[in-house]
Amino acid sequence: MVSMSIVEEKVLSEARLALRGIPGQRSPISLGDTGVKIGDGTLVVVAGPCAVEDRVQFFETAAAVKEAGAVGLRGALFKPRTSPYSFQGLGEKGLALLIEARERTGMFVVTEVLSSAEVPLVAEVSDVIQVGSRNMQNFPLLRTLGAVSCPVILKRGLASTIEEWLLAAEYILAGGNQNVILCERGIRTYEKMTRNTLDLGAVALLQKLSSLPVMTDPSHACGRRDLVPDLARAALAAGSDDLMIEVHVHPEDALSDGEQSLNPKEFMVLMQELRQIAAALGRRIATLDRIATLERSETRDPYRV
Amino acid sequence: MVSMSIVEEKVLSEARLALRGIPGQRSPISLGDTGVKIGDGTLVVVAGPCAVEDRVQFFETAAAVKEAGAVGLRGALFKPRTSPYSFQGLGEKGLALLIEARERTGMFVVTEVLSSAEVPLVAEVSDVIQVGSRNMQNFPLLRTLGAVSCPVILKRGLASTIEEWLLAAEYILAGGNQNVILCERGIRTYEKMTRNTLDLGAVALLQKLSSLPVMTDPSHACGRRDLVPDLARAALAAGSDDLMIEVHVHPEDALSDGEQSLNPKEFMVLMQELRQIAAALGRRIATLDRIATLERSETRDPYRV
Amino acid sequence: MVSMSIVEEKVLSEARLALRGIPGQRSPISLGDTGVKIGDGTLVVVAGPCAVEDRVQFFETAAAVKEAGAVGLRGALFKPRTSPYSFQGLGEKGLALLIEARERTGMFVVTEVLSSAEVPLVAEVSDVIQVGSRNMQNFPLLRTLGAVSCPVILKRGLASTIEEWLLAAEYILAGGNQNVILCERGIRTYEKMTRNTLDLGAVALLQKLSSLPVMTDPSHACGRRDLVPDLARAALAAGSDDLMIEVHVHPEDALSDGEQSLNPKEFMVLMQELRQIAAALGRRIATLDRIATLERSETRDPYRV
Amino acid sequence: MVSMSIVEEKVLSEARLALRGIPGQRSPISLGDTGVKIGDGTLVVVAGPCAVEDRVQFFETAAAVKEAGAVGLRGALFKPRTSPYSFQGLGEKGLALLIEARERTGMFVVTEVLSSAEVPLVAEVSDVIQVGSRNMQNFPLLRTLGAVSCPVILKRGLASTIEEWLLAAEYILAGGNQNVILCERGIRTYEKMTRNTLDLGAVALLQKLSSLPVMTDPSHACGRRDLVPDLARAALAAGSDDLMIEVHVHPEDALSDGEQSLNPKEFMVLMQELRQIAAALGRRIATLDRIATLERSETRDPYRV
């Protein structure tokens, strides 16, 4: 039984759609035509590079994460960067790579939008749309996403409260799009030795308050490769429905976030650990429907995707 | 002499436009055709309601803040609200009220935009465009604002570092718009008895590092009416170029932020205190060019603006 | 391989004892004469009430946590309380209850000291001494603890950095006491729906940087009973050497921290989950040496300890 | 009129002594036999080095701050240092220097205690005892200070809430010592370009809630010399009863906190600015009773104190 404080009761009264359903039970959301559903009890693993940099990097990484067992492929085309002088992503011209990667691997694909202008095009191409931390309270964008049916991963703001996060989800839900996935990615604190502080208490609490699926991004949470596996295991043990993990075939050459990206071998070791913990928890790692995947990926290619 | 740490040096190397000019000296920015310049040593005071609610509320408040000595009038039409069920502002249809208020009072007007879509229209009407805290890292919006010439007030993000804030300004500056004003409005901390924590150290530091004007919003910083005058005086003493203060003719009836709005009488007392402190600091409060104002406001109206 | 930032290198150079040993390998510490060692790869579970309230409450709770599989018994006699008007603990007169509970259960006992004055007496009686968050930088106390040989649990300060925490440990180590255990218990952030924010990134990082054992207190970290099991499982999965969990036979009647205490049944369920996860990770839960325990607890008592 | 939230009401009910008196009115506290009273409307300025390092440094600094207009002299003998390998202060043997400095200058002296053990000796010698941030919730120490009559400066904890701060004061007040002065010194936030974030909203709020005098330490708040004057002026404008400012004759040689210490010339410029702002606010800077001072300092010495 969940105890309800005054703060919680206030949230409950306003975030009525985000908290609808049977608390503690998930409302599963289908991801692309992979057959994978987030929230059905399986652990859904999404992996891939921070940004899609070029064909070789993206396809090699895609092949590697698929081989290790990921069912979703991430890769940003529109990058929110703190400095205007940093690499800003491939933009629209990278969408073809997303489509091709999906066809070859059978994985569902996830990419980020930065403004309403990109939504129509991205919603048509991508299986899942991601709203980054800096845009969690970009209300016009949230309204636009309320009008499409594509699943939306809503990352928690850099320093957003759980209340604000649920109410941001409420904007999308109130617009008519019920496919909202909450993603904890670490919050800003005074600590300097890690990039952010992963708040698994929020993950656990949301699992009890809401029926929206809750995922965790351990890569941004700590910002350092050596801690990602520890936090990924912890997120699973705390009850995450999904993990999103940055993987790059050559982290040392990445155009962004290389210091927090696992290489394929590290990712494969992690997946094995996750399988064991999931089994101990009575859960299994979501896998791709082999037949559907095979049909899509008849043509082999040099990247062995 | 400013001491330069490693962190500062890194910022200096990236925020090259935001830190251009002679550190410690401001580059004044003209505000509308009022003759008022922010950064010329005077204290520029902007006041008005959180949101434009209706004609009577807005014009009465405008008249009151002008009488007390404000030279700029604030009033949001597009409101970023945490909950989708809260009052979201009058939107475009309120722009006529902004225009009319400016004509009657002679004050320059400031209003907020939430997305690139609103920029063309608002940049045509408003003397100054405000980017709210939640949009400080809305990079597409910052790029759009880099392409207009209208002065932009860039509020600090809820939990943004000074470095991130300067680099957000850099997006606008790099686009070609040199009229950027930084606005400190309190940062998020663990303290619960005030809405945010005003960071006057940031104001003082930016005055030394950058030549962009720096203003302070004490209303959002504390979130409670009884503390606004104390923090407004403090911001002046710390070297703010400008103050932005929420005033409402009937704070208890405000549709948003009433608990942090001064009533006209409280605002008038504060302006008198500010005049005395400014004089002690060798500064004066910016005033409207009377002739220009009279020409604009030939027709009297029932609100005695 | 651990990447070393500038900050880390600075810490490494000052916290030379706290970071001595082979990073990533623990230096096990014996706990009482139970045969249990923290840092030897087993998961050591300490449980018990926030405060020792009376004989019945303490012994019943002790019996329950032992039955569920805990090997250490916690219970504060000297309570640091925010308000001077709150229950401050039984003080010295409760030490006899600690001794008796140890004899009956065979568990090692842990209790907190608030000042140097209590150290001689407590070090003689208790198997482990705890330094609470508010005293992490009570340097005279740390010096005093450097002069005894009793193992010390050093809780992380409410808002202490990992660097400050290691340097606090350094005070004890530099005094000659090598038996220091670091305990993460959540840090203070802006989030209000949980009491603190558990920082498992710190646990994982310290496991890599230091050879001091690292434990986790999920009870204080979240402050709410419904989240304790989730965070306890997560802490194990992140690599904690030890868990400290508040358990009370009647949480609703507890004189302090009742809202974050598990009842015996909830604790037993949690222990079972921990056993399964530990097994999946190739670890086991530390157990008491049965013979030693039996010898101590020849006399049966009404609490069935 | 102060608005009372639920949080405030809870605090008011527990911190009954700290909030006794007429809110908004101070209960003045006499400082030594200087005739100076904190809380009587004057601005009391305390200055001096972070630590008493040696006779020459301390007396030269004392002479300089007195000449500039300070009425209180600070200097730590017992230093709380993050690292055990940093300079820890002169300890008891420095007390004679405090006494001598007071006799020569006529200023009241302030020094810090780290534990109950030092209280009897320090309370006999020093006019005011300081409790540092790291000890704000060192409850045994607070209880000991409740049993003396010496005024106590209670610095706010590194990340303490206003509520916790008032309840810490309550420990001293409940013990019978009514001479408690609250000192804001910046709180810990995520911002890295300043050491801490000065919370003048707390100063302003406490002035309204409590009748305890409230002072501000801008030196620790920002940690950098170039910002200290800005924040000192701001603290005065926000209503501080007192300022505590670190001054060192040779900041570049200081054994601790040199980077945040003003040199005598900078301090003199600041005092002149403070005089002007105080006058604008209808306040004056507290000055020493010349006759009393002369009597004490009949013997001239080479440091021209």
Short mmCIF file of C-alpha atoms in Angstrom, two decimals, chain A:
data_model
loop_
_atom_site.label_atom_id
_atom_site.label_comp_id
_atom_site.label_asym_id
_atom_site.label_seq_id
_atom_site.Cartn_x
_atom_site.Cartn_y
_atom_site.Cartn_z
CA MET A 1 0.00 0.00 0.00
CA VAL A 2 1.36 3.37 -1.01
CA SER A 3 1.24 6.05 1.66
CA MET A 4 0.01 9.37 0.34
CA SER A 5 1.48 12.60 1.57
CA ILE A 6 -0.08 15.99 0.98
CA VAL A 7 2.32 16.66 -1.90
CA GLU A 8 1.39 13.38 -3.53
CA GLU A 9 -2.29 14.01 -3.18
CA LYS A 10 -1.92 17.36 -4.94
CA VAL A 11 -0.03 15.71 -7.79
CA LEU A 12 -2.59 12.98 -8.04
CA SER A 13 -5.37 15.49 -8.42
CA GLU A 14 -3.66 17.32 -11.29
CA ALA A 15 -1.82 14.56 -13.14
CA ARG A 16 -5.03 12.64 -13.56
CA LEU A 17 -4.16 10.94 -16.83
CA ALA A 18 -0.56 10.17 -15.90
CA LEU A 19 -1.80 8.48 -12.76
CA ARG A 20 -4.81 6.78 -14.29
CA GLY A 21 -4.90 3.03 -14.47
CA ILE A 22 -4.08 0.64 -11.69
CA PRO A 23 -1.11 1.98 -9.72
CA GLY A 24 1.67 -0.55 -9.69
CA GLN A 25 0.46 -2.13 -12.92
CA ARG A 26 1.90 -1.05 -16.24
CA SER A 27 -0.05 -0.28 -19.39
CA PRO A 28 2.15 -1.96 -22.02
CA ILE A 29 3.07 0.05 -25.11
CA SER A 30 3.97 -1.65 -28.42
CA LEU A 31 7.29 -0.57 -29.90
CA GLY A 32 7.30 -0.51 -33.69
CA ASP A 33 6.26 -3.79 -35.29
CA THR A 34 8.82 -5.77 -33.35
CA GLY A 35 6.31 -7.41 -31.10
CA VAL A 36 8.16 -5.95 -28.14
CA LYS A 37 6.03 -4.20 -25.54
CA ILE A 38 7.39 -2.00 -22.81
CA GLY A 39 5.52 -2.53 -19.59
CA ASP A 40 4.58 -6.16 -20.12
CA GLY A 41 7.07 -7.39 -17.52
CA THR A 42 9.99 -8.03 -19.83
CA LEU A 43 13.11 -5.88 -19.66
CA VAL A 44 13.36 -3.92 -22.90
CA VAL A 45 16.91 -2.85 -23.75
CA VAL A 46 17.55 0.04 -26.13
CA ALA A 47 21.15 0.74 -27.11
CA GLY A 48 23.15 2.63 -29.65
CA PRO A 49 25.32 5.66 -30.08
CA CYS A 50 24.59 9.07 -28.61
CA ALA A 51 24.50 10.51 -32.14
CA VAL A 52 24.30 9.00 -35.59
CA GLU A 53 27.63 10.13 -36.96
CA ASP A 54 27.97 8.27 -40.23
CA ARG A 55 26.89 5.10 -41.99
CA VAL A 56 29.73 2.89 -40.85
CA GLN A 57 29.64 3.96 -37.19
CA PHE A 58 25.87 3.60 -36.95
CA PHE A 59 25.51 0.27 -38.72
CA GLU A 60 28.45 -1.34 -36.97
CA THR A 61 27.09 -0.23 -33.62
CA ALA A 62 23.61 -1.39 -34.56
CA ALA A 63 24.93 -4.82 -35.50
CA ALA A 64 26.86 -5.07 -32.27
CA VAL A 65 24.03 -4.13 -29.94
CA LYS A 66 21.64 -6.42 -31.76
CA GLU A 67 24.04 -9.30 -31.43
CA ALA A 68 24.31 -8.62 -27.71
CA GLY A 69 20.53 -8.69 -27.35
CA ALA A 70 19.19 -5.15 -27.60
CA VAL A 71 15.77 -4.86 -29.22
CA GLY A 72 15.75 -1.09 -29.74
CA LEU A 73 18.30 1.12 -31.47
CA ARG A 74 18.92 4.68 -30.40
CA GLY A 75 20.72 7.38 -32.36
CA ALA A 76 20.21 11.13 -32.31
CA LEU A 77 19.99 13.15 -35.51
CA PHE A 78 19.02 16.44 -33.89
CA LYS A 79 21.38 17.03 -30.98
CA PRO A 80 20.76 19.52 -28.20
CA ARG A 81 24.28 20.77 -27.46
CA THR A 82 25.27 23.17 -24.71
CA SER A 83 27.60 25.04 -27.06
CA PRO A 84 26.60 26.29 -30.52
CA TYR A 85 30.05 25.29 -31.73
CA SER A 86 29.66 21.56 -30.93
CA PHE A 87 28.55 18.89 -33.43
CA GLN A 88 24.78 19.36 -33.85
CA GLY A 89 23.85 16.08 -35.52
CA LEU A 90 23.18 14.95 -39.09
CA GLY A 91 19.64 16.33 -39.08
CA GLU A 92 16.98 15.21 -41.55
CA LYS A 93 19.43 13.65 -43.92
CA GLY A 94 20.17 11.01 -41.31
CA LEU A 95 16.59 9.72 -41.29
CA ALA A 96 17.35 7.38 -44.17
CA LEU A 97 20.01 5.72 -42.03
CA LEU A 98 17.45 5.13 -39.29
CA ILE A 99 15.09 3.48 -41.74
CA GLU A 100 17.81 1.34 -43.21
CA ALA A 101 19.10 0.27 -39.80
CA ARG A 102 15.63 -0.77 -38.75
CA GLU A 103 15.12 -2.79 -41.90
CA ARG A 104 18.39 -4.60 -41.57
CA THR A 105 18.26 -5.31 -37.86
CA GLY A 106 14.60 -5.65 -37.13
CA MET A 107 15.07 -3.45 -34.07
CA PHE A 108 12.72 -0.57 -33.38
CA VAL A 109 14.40 2.83 -33.62
CA VAL A 110 14.36 5.78 -31.26
CA THR A 111 15.42 9.32 -32.11
CA GLU A 112 15.04 12.73 -30.52
CA VAL A 113 13.15 15.81 -31.64
CA LEU A 114 14.02 19.33 -30.55
CA SER A 115 10.97 21.22 -31.79
CA SER A 116 7.47 20.81 -33.14
CA ALA A 117 8.74 21.41 -36.66
CA GLU A 118 10.51 18.05 -36.74
CA VAL A 119 7.64 16.03 -35.34
CA PRO A 120 5.66 15.21 -38.51
CA LEU A 121 8.68 13.88 -40.37
CA VAL A 122 10.20 12.03 -37.41
CA ALA A 123 6.87 10.56 -36.30
CA GLU A 124 6.50 9.04 -39.74
CA VAL A 125 9.95 7.47 -39.75
CA SER A 126 10.83 6.63 -36.17
CA ASP A 127 9.17 3.99 -34.03
CA VAL A 128 9.65 6.00 -30.88
CA ILE A 129 10.27 9.72 -30.39
CA GLN A 130 12.45 10.95 -27.56
CA VAL A 131 12.04 14.27 -25.75
CA GLY A 132 15.33 15.20 -24.12
CA SER A 133 15.83 16.57 -20.63
CA ARG A 134 16.20 20.16 -21.77
CA ASN A 135 12.81 19.96 -23.48
CA MET A 136 10.81 18.26 -20.74
CA GLN A 137 8.94 21.51 -20.17
CA ASN A 138 8.87 22.65 -23.80
CA PHE A 139 5.12 22.82 -23.69
CA PRO A 140 4.42 23.57 -27.37
CA LEU A 141 6.48 20.51 -28.27
CA LEU A 142 4.60 18.40 -25.74
CA ARG A 143 1.28 19.55 -27.22
CA THR A 144 2.44 18.63 -30.70
CA LEU A 145 3.38 15.19 -29.46
CA GLY A 146 -0.04 14.85 -27.90
CA ALA A 147 -1.48 14.93 -31.39
CA VAL A 148 0.49 12.00 -32.82
CA SER A 149 0.23 8.35 -31.85
CA CYS A 150 3.92 7.51 -31.92
CA PRO A 151 5.26 6.42 -28.50
CA VAL A 152 7.15 9.18 -26.73
CA ILE A 153 10.03 8.74 -24.32
CA LEU A 154 9.87 11.72 -21.98
CA LYS A 155 13.19 12.18 -20.25
CA ARG A 156 13.18 13.80 -16.85
CA GLY A 157 14.40 17.39 -16.82
CA LEU A 158 17.87 18.16 -15.49
CA ALA A 159 16.43 19.29 -12.18
CA SER A 160 12.75 18.49 -12.48
CA THR A 161 10.66 17.19 -9.67
CA ILE A 162 8.64 14.02 -10.06
CA GLU A 163 5.57 16.23 -9.91
CA GLU A 164 6.70 18.40 -12.82
CA TRP A 165 7.64 15.32 -14.78
CA LEU A 166 4.21 13.75 -14.38
CA LEU A 167 2.56 17.02 -15.36
CA ALA A 168 4.76 17.24 -18.46
CA ALA A 169 3.55 13.73 -19.37
CA GLU A 170 0.05 15.01 -18.73
CA TYR A 171 0.43 17.54 -21.58
CA ILE A 172 1.02 14.68 -24.03
CA LEU A 173 -1.67 12.47 -22.56
CA ALA A 174 -4.20 15.27 -22.47
CA GLY A 175 -3.57 15.80 -26.18
CA GLY A 176 -4.69 12.26 -26.88
CA ASN A 177 -1.42 10.34 -27.16
CA GLN A 178 -1.50 7.64 -24.48
CA ASN A 179 1.88 6.14 -25.39
CA VAL A 180 4.13 7.95 -22.94
CA ILE A 181 7.21 6.35 -21.42
CA LEU A 182 9.00 8.11 -18.55
CA CYS A 183 12.79 7.98 -18.58
CA GLU A 184 14.93 8.72 -15.52
CA ARG A 185 18.41 9.88 -16.57
CA GLY A 186 19.95 11.35 -13.46
CA ILE A 187 19.33 14.68 -11.82
CA ARG A 188 21.63 17.59 -11.21
CA THR A 189 23.17 17.75 -7.76
CA TYR A 190 26.25 19.30 -6.15
CA GLU A 191 28.34 16.14 -6.67
CA LYS A 192 31.09 16.64 -9.24
CA MET A 193 32.64 13.20 -9.67
CA THR A 194 29.67 11.92 -11.64
CA ARG A 195 27.83 13.85 -14.36
CA ASN A 196 24.46 13.55 -12.64
CA THR A 197 22.94 11.57 -9.78
CA LEU A 198 20.72 8.65 -10.78
CA ASP A 199 17.44 8.79 -8.85
CA LEU A 200 16.21 5.22 -8.64
CA GLY A 201 13.86 6.25 -5.85
CA ALA A 202 11.93 8.14 -8.53
CA VAL A 203 11.82 5.04 -10.72
CA ALA A 204 10.52 2.95 -7.85
CA LEU A 205 8.00 5.56 -6.79
CA LEU A 206 6.63 6.05 -10.30
CA GLN A 207 6.21 2.30 -10.67
CA LYS A 208 3.88 2.53 -7.68
CA LEU A 209 2.05 5.76 -8.50
CA SER A 210 1.55 5.53 -12.23
CA SER A 211 0.84 2.92 -14.85
CA LEU A 212 3.10 4.60 -17.42
CA PRO A 213 6.18 2.51 -18.19
CA VAL A 214 9.37 3.80 -16.58
CA MET A 215 12.80 3.36 -18.11
CA THR A 216 16.29 4.32 -17.01
CA ASP A 217 19.26 5.80 -18.85
CA PRO A 218 22.33 4.97 -16.74
CA SER A 219 24.72 6.44 -19.31
CA HIS A 220 23.69 10.07 -18.86
CA ALA A 221 23.10 9.49 -15.18
CA CYS A 222 26.75 8.92 -14.37
CA GLY A 223 28.54 10.15 -17.48
CA ARG A 224 31.37 7.62 -17.15
CA ARG A 225 31.72 4.27 -18.79
CA ASP A 226 33.11 2.47 -15.75
CA LEU A 227 29.91 3.02 -13.76
CA VAL A 228 27.31 2.33 -16.44
CA PRO A 229 27.07 -1.44 -15.86
CA ASP A 230 26.69 -0.99 -12.08
CA LEU A 231 23.86 1.48 -12.53
CA ALA A 232 22.21 -0.54 -15.28
CA ARG A 233 22.06 -3.57 -13.01
CA ALA A 234 20.75 -1.40 -10.19
CA ALA A 235 18.04 0.09 -12.40
CA LEU A 236 16.85 -3.36 -13.34
CA ALA A 237 16.82 -4.44 -9.70
CA ALA A 238 14.84 -1.31 -8.78
CA GLY A 239 12.13 -2.27 -11.25
CA SER A 240 12.84 -0.39 -14.48
CA ASP A 241 10.78 -1.55 -17.44
CA ASP A 242 13.48 -0.58 -19.86
CA LEU A 243 17.13 0.44 -20.05
CA MET A 244 18.62 2.84 -22.57
CA ILE A 245 22.37 2.46 -22.86
CA GLU A 246 24.86 4.34 -24.98
CA VAL A 247 27.11 2.06 -27.00
CA HIS A 248 29.65 3.11 -29.62
CA VAL A 249 31.94 0.89 -31.65
CA HIS A 250 34.80 3.24 -30.91
CA PRO A 251 33.91 5.33 -27.84
CA GLU A 252 37.25 7.11 -27.93
CA ASP A 253 36.37 8.57 -31.36
CA ALA A 254 32.75 9.51 -30.61
CA LEU A 255 31.67 13.02 -31.58
CA SER A 256 29.63 13.28 -28.38
CA ASP A 257 29.38 11.47 -25.04
CA GLY A 258 32.22 9.07 -25.82
CA GLU A 259 33.31 9.01 -22.20
CA GLN A 260 30.00 7.46 -21.17
CA SER A 261 29.59 4.99 -24.03
CA LEU A 262 30.27 1.30 -23.62
CA ASN A 263 32.08 -0.51 -26.37
CA PRO A 264 30.38 -3.59 -27.86
CA LYS A 265 32.31 -6.03 -25.70
CA GLU A 266 31.43 -4.21 -22.47
CA PHE A 267 27.81 -4.10 -23.56
CA MET A 268 27.75 -7.80 -24.24
CA VAL A 269 29.09 -8.55 -20.76
CA LEU A 270 26.46 -6.27 -19.27
CA MET A 271 23.64 -7.97 -21.18
CA GLN A 272 24.73 -11.28 -19.75
CA GLU A 273 24.64 -9.86 -16.22
CA LEU A 274 21.22 -8.38 -16.85
CA ARG A 275 19.88 -11.74 -18.04
CA GLN A 276 20.94 -13.36 -14.80
CA ILE A 277 19.48 -10.69 -12.58
CA ALA A 278 16.26 -10.58 -14.59
CA ALA A 279 15.91 -14.33 -14.15
CA ALA A 280 16.43 -13.96 -10.40
CA LEU A 281 13.64 -11.38 -10.39
CA GLY A 282 11.32 -13.62 -12.41
CA ARG A 283 11.61 -11.45 -15.51
CA ARG A 284 13.13 -12.01 -18.92
CA ILE A 285 14.89 -9.76 -21.40
CA ALA A 286 12.64 -8.86 -24.31
CA THR A 287 13.75 -10.42 -27.60
CA LEU A 288 12.91 -9.72 -31.19
CA ASP A 289 10.35 -11.78 -32.99
CA ARG A 290 12.74 -13.80 -35.15
CA ILE A 291 10.43 -14.39 -38.07
CA ALA A 292 9.46 -10.75 -38.48
CA THR A 293 13.10 -9.79 -38.25
CA LEU A 294 14.24 -12.28 -40.81
CA GLU A 295 11.64 -11.13 -43.30
CA ARG A 296 12.86 -7.58 -43.04
CA SER A 297 16.54 -8.39 -43.23
CA GLU A 298 16.77 -10.73 -46.15
CA THR A 299 19.61 -8.91 -47.77
CA ARG A 300 22.89 -9.35 -45.93
CA ASP A 301 25.33 -6.50 -45.87
CA PRO A 302 29.00 -6.01 -45.06
CA TYR A 303 28.20 -4.85 -41.52
CA ARG A 304 26.60 -8.19 -40.68
CA VAL A 305 23.57 -6.51 -39.24
#
